[in-house]
Tab-separated table of C-alpha atoms in Angstrom:
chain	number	residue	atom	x	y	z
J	282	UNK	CA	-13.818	-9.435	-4.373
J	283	UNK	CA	-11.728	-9.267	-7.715
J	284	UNK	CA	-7.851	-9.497	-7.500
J	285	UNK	CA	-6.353	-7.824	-10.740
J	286	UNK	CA	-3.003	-8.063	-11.146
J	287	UNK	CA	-1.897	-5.251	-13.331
J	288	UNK	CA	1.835	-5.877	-13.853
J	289	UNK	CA	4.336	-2.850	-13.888
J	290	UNK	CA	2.288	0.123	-14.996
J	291	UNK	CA	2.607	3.923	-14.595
J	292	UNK	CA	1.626	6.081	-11.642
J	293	UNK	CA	-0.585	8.940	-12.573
J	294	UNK	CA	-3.145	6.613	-14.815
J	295	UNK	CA	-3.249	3.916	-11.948
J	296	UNK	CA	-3.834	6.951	-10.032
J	297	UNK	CA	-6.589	8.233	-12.022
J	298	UNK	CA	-8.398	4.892	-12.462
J	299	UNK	CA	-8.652	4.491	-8.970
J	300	UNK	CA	-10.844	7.770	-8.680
J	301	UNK	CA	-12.852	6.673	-11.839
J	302	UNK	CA	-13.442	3.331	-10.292
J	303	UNK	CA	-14.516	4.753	-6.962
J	304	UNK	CA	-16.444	8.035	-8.428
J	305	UNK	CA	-18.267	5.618	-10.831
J	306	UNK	CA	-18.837	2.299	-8.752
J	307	UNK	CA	-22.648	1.258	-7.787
J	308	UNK	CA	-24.024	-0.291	-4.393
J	309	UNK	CA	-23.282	-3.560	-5.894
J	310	UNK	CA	-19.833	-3.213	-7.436
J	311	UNK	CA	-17.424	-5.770	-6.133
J	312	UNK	CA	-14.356	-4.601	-4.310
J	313	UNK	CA	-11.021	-5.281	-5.869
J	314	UNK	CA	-7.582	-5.120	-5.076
J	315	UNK	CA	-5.070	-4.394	-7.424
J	316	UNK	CA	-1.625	-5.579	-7.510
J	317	UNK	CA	0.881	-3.589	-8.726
J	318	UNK	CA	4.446	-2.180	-9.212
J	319	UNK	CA	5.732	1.267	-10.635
J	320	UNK	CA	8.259	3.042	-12.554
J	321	UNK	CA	10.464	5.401	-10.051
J	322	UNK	CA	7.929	8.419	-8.482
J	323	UNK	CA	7.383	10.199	-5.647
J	324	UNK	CA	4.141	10.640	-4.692
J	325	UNK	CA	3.039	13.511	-1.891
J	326	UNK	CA	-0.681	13.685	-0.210
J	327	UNK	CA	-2.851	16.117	-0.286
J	328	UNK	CA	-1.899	18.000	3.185
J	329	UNK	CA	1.757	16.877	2.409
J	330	UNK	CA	4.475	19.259	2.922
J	331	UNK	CA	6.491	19.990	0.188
J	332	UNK	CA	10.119	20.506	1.845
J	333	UNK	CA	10.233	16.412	2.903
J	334	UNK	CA	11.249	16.332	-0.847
J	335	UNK	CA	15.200	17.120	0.208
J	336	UNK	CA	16.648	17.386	-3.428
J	337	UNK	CA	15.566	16.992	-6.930
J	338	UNK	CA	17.098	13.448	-7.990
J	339	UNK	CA	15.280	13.788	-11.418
J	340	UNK	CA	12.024	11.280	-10.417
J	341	UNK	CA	9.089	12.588	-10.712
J	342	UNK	CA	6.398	14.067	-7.775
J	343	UNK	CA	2.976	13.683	-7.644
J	344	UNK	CA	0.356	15.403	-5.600
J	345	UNK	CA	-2.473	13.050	-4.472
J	346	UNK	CA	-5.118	12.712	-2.685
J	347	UNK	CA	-4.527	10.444	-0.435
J	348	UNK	CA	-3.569	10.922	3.596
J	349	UNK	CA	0.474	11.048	4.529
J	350	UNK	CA	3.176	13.059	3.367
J	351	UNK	CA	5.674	11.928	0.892
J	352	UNK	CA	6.541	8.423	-0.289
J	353	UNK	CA	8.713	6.568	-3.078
J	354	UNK	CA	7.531	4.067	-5.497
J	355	UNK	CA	9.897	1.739	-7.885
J	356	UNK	CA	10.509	-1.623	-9.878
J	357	UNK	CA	10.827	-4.341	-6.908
J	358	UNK	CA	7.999	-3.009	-4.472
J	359	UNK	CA	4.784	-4.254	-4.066
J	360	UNK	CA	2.014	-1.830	-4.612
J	361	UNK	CA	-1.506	-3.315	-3.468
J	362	UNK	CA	-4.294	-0.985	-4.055
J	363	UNK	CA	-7.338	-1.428	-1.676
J	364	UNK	CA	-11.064	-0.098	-3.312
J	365	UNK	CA	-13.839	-1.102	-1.218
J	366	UNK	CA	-16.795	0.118	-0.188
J	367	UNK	CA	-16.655	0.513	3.661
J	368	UNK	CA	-19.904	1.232	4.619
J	369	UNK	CA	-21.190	-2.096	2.959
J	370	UNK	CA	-18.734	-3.990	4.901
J	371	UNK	CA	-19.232	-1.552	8.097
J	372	UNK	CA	-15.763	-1.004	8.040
J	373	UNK	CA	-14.920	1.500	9.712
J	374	UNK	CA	-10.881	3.791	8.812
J	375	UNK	CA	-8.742	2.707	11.671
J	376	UNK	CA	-10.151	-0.497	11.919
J	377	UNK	CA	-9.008	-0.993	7.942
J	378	UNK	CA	-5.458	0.163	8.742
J	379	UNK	CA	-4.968	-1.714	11.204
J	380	UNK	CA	-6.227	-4.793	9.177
J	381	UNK	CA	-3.573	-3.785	6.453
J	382	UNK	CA	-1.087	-3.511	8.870
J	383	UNK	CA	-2.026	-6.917	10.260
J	384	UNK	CA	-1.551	-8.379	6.986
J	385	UNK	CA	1.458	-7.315	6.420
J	386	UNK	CA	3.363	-8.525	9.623
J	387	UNK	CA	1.611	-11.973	9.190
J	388	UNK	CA	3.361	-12.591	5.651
J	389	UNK	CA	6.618	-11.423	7.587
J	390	UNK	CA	5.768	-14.087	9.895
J	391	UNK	CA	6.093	-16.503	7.696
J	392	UNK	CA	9.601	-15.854	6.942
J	393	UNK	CA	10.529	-15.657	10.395
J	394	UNK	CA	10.495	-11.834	10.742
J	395	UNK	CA	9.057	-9.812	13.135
J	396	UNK	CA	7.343	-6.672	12.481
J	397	UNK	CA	5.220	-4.365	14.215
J	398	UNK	CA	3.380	-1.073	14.416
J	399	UNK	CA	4.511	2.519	15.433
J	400	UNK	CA	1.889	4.496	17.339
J	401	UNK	CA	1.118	7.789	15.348
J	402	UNK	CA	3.113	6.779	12.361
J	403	UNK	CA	1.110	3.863	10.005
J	404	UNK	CA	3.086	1.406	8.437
J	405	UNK	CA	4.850	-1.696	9.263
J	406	UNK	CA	8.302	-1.587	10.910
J	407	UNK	CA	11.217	-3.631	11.940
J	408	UNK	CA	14.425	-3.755	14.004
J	409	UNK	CA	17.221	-4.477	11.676
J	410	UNK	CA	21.155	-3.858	13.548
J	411	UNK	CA	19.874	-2.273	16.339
J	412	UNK	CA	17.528	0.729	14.446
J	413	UNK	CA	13.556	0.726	13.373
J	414	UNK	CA	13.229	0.813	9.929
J	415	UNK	CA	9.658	1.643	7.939
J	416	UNK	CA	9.757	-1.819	5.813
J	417	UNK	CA	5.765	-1.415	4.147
J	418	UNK	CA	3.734	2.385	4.282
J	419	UNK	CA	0.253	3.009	3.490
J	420	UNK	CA	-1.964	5.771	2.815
J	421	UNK	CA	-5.321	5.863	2.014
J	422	UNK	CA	-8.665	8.454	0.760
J	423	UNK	CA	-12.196	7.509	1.508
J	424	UNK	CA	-14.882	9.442	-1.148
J	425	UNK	CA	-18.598	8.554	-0.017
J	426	UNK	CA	-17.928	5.342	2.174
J	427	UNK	CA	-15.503	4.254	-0.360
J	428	UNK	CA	-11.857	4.119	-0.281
J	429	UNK	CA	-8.801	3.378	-2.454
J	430	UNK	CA	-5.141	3.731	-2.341
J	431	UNK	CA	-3.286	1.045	-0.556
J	432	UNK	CA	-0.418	-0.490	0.547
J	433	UNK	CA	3.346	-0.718	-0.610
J	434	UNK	CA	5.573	-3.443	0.888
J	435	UNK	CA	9.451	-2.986	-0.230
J	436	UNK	CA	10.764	-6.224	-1.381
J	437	UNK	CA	13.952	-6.393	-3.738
J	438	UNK	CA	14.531	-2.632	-4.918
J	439	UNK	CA	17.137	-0.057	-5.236
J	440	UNK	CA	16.428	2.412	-1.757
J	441	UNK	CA	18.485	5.171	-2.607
J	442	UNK	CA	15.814	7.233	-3.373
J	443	UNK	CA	14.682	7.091	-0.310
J	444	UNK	CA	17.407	9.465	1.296
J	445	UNK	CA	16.154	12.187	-1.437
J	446	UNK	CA	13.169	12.497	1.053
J	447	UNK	CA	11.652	12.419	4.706
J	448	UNK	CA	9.558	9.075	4.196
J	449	UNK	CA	6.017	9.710	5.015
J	450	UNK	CA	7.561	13.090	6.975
J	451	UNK	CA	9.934	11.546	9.133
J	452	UNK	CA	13.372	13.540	8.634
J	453	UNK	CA	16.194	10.318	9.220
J	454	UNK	CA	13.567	7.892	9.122
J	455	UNK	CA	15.444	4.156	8.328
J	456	UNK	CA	13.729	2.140	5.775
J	457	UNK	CA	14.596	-1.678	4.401
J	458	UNK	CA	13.368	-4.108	2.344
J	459	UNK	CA	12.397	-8.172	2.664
J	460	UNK	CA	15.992	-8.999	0.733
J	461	UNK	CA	18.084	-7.257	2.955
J	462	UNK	CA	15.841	-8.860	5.907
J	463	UNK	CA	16.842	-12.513	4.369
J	464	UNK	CA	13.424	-13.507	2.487
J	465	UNK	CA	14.248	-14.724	-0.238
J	466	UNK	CA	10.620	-14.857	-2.119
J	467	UNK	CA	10.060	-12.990	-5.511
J	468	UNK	CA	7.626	-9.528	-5.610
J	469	UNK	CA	5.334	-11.539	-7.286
J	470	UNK	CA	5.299	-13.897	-4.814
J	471	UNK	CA	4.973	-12.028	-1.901
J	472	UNK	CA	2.490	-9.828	-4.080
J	473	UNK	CA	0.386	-12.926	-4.027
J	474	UNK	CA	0.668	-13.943	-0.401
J	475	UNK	CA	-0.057	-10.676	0.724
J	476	UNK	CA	-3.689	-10.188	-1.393
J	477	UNK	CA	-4.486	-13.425	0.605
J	478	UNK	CA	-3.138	-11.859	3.804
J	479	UNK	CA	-5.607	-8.812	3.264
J	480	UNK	CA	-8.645	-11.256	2.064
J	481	UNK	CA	-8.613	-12.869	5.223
J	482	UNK	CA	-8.093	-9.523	6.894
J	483	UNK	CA	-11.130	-8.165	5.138
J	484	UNK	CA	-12.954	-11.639	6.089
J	485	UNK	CA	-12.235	-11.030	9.793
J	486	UNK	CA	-13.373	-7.554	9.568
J	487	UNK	CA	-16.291	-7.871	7.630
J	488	UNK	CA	-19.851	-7.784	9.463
J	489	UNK	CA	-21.963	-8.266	6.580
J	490	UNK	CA	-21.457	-10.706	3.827
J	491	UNK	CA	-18.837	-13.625	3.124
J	492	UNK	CA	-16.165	-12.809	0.349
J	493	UNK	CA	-15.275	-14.459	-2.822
J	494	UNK	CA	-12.034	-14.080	-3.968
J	495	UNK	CA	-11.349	-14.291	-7.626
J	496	UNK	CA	-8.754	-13.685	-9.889
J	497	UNK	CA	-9.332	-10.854	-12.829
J	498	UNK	CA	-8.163	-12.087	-15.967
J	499	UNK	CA	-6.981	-8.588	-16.775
């Protein structure tokens, strides 16, 4: 399995490369994960409802293909973008979320925070003064035992433009961020301890062959 760290880089051609990738990839393509953060955007999947967008603050929406409803994206999140080929590991959906999931409250962990699931609402969450706030979401699309999309983890950003929307549907839905939690690592850091989170997710889940991690170049 390739890491590729792809520094700050626009939405929509990420988006696109990720359904090139998947459309084009062969039985034996390895699976990558690609690390990631964006300019400001909204992005909405493809059954997403169009009012959870409560006022035009001038960033962009884009319709995807993914599962979910809305979400934001900007500078100091962690993007991590998940293409593998399921039915080669015999992975099945739920048992990949919850491996995501998984990943993401063991890096937590390691700062001392505790995070934890929401039945019927996928993501990570914490308590933070007394309320549940949506800390990492994740969506993801699955085209012939494939998948892609990801992952975002909110680490030292600017969350306003989160009240310009219902995150991932929920109308008054907190969310927060690993600063304001008192972690005091860098995205890139935590970008890096959470791939190895998900390898060893992946390496749990995975029935049929061992994985090699490496690091892309570019």
């Amino acid at each position: 399995m390739l890491i590729r760290p792809l520094g700050r880089v626009d939405y929509e051609p990420t988006y696109d490369a990720m359904g090139a990738f998947t459309a084009e990839r062969r039985p034996d393509t390895p699976d990558e994960l690609w690390i990631c953060e964006h300019p400001p955007v909204y992005t909405l999947g493809q059954a997403g409802k169009p009012e959870h967008l409560l006022k035009d603050i001038g960033i962009p929406l884009v319709k995807i293909d993914r599962g979910g409803q809305i979400t934001y994206h900007g500078p100091g999140q962690v993007v991590i973008y998940l293409l593998l080929d399921l039915a080669r590991r015999h992975l099945k959906i739920r048992e990949l979320v919850n491996g995501i999931e998984q990943a993401v409250i063991d890096l937590l962990d390691e700062d001392g925070v505790a995070a934890t699931r929401l039945n019927g609402a996928p993501g990570v969450y914490v308590e933070r003064e007394g309320t549940v706030a949506k800390i990492a979401a994740l969506g993801l699309r699955v085209r012939k035992s494939c998948c892609y999309h990801g992952v975002s983890l909110n680490v030292d950003m600017d969350l306003s433009p989160f009240d310009a929307i219902n995150p991932c549907g929920y109308a008054g839905l907190a969310v927060t961020q690993t600063r304001d939690l008192g972690i005091t690592r860098t995205p890139e850091q935590l970008a890096s301890a959470l791939a190895q989170h998900l390898g060893q997710q992946l390496h749990q889940l995975d029935t049929a062959c061992a994985i090699t991690i490496a690091i892309a170049n570019n």
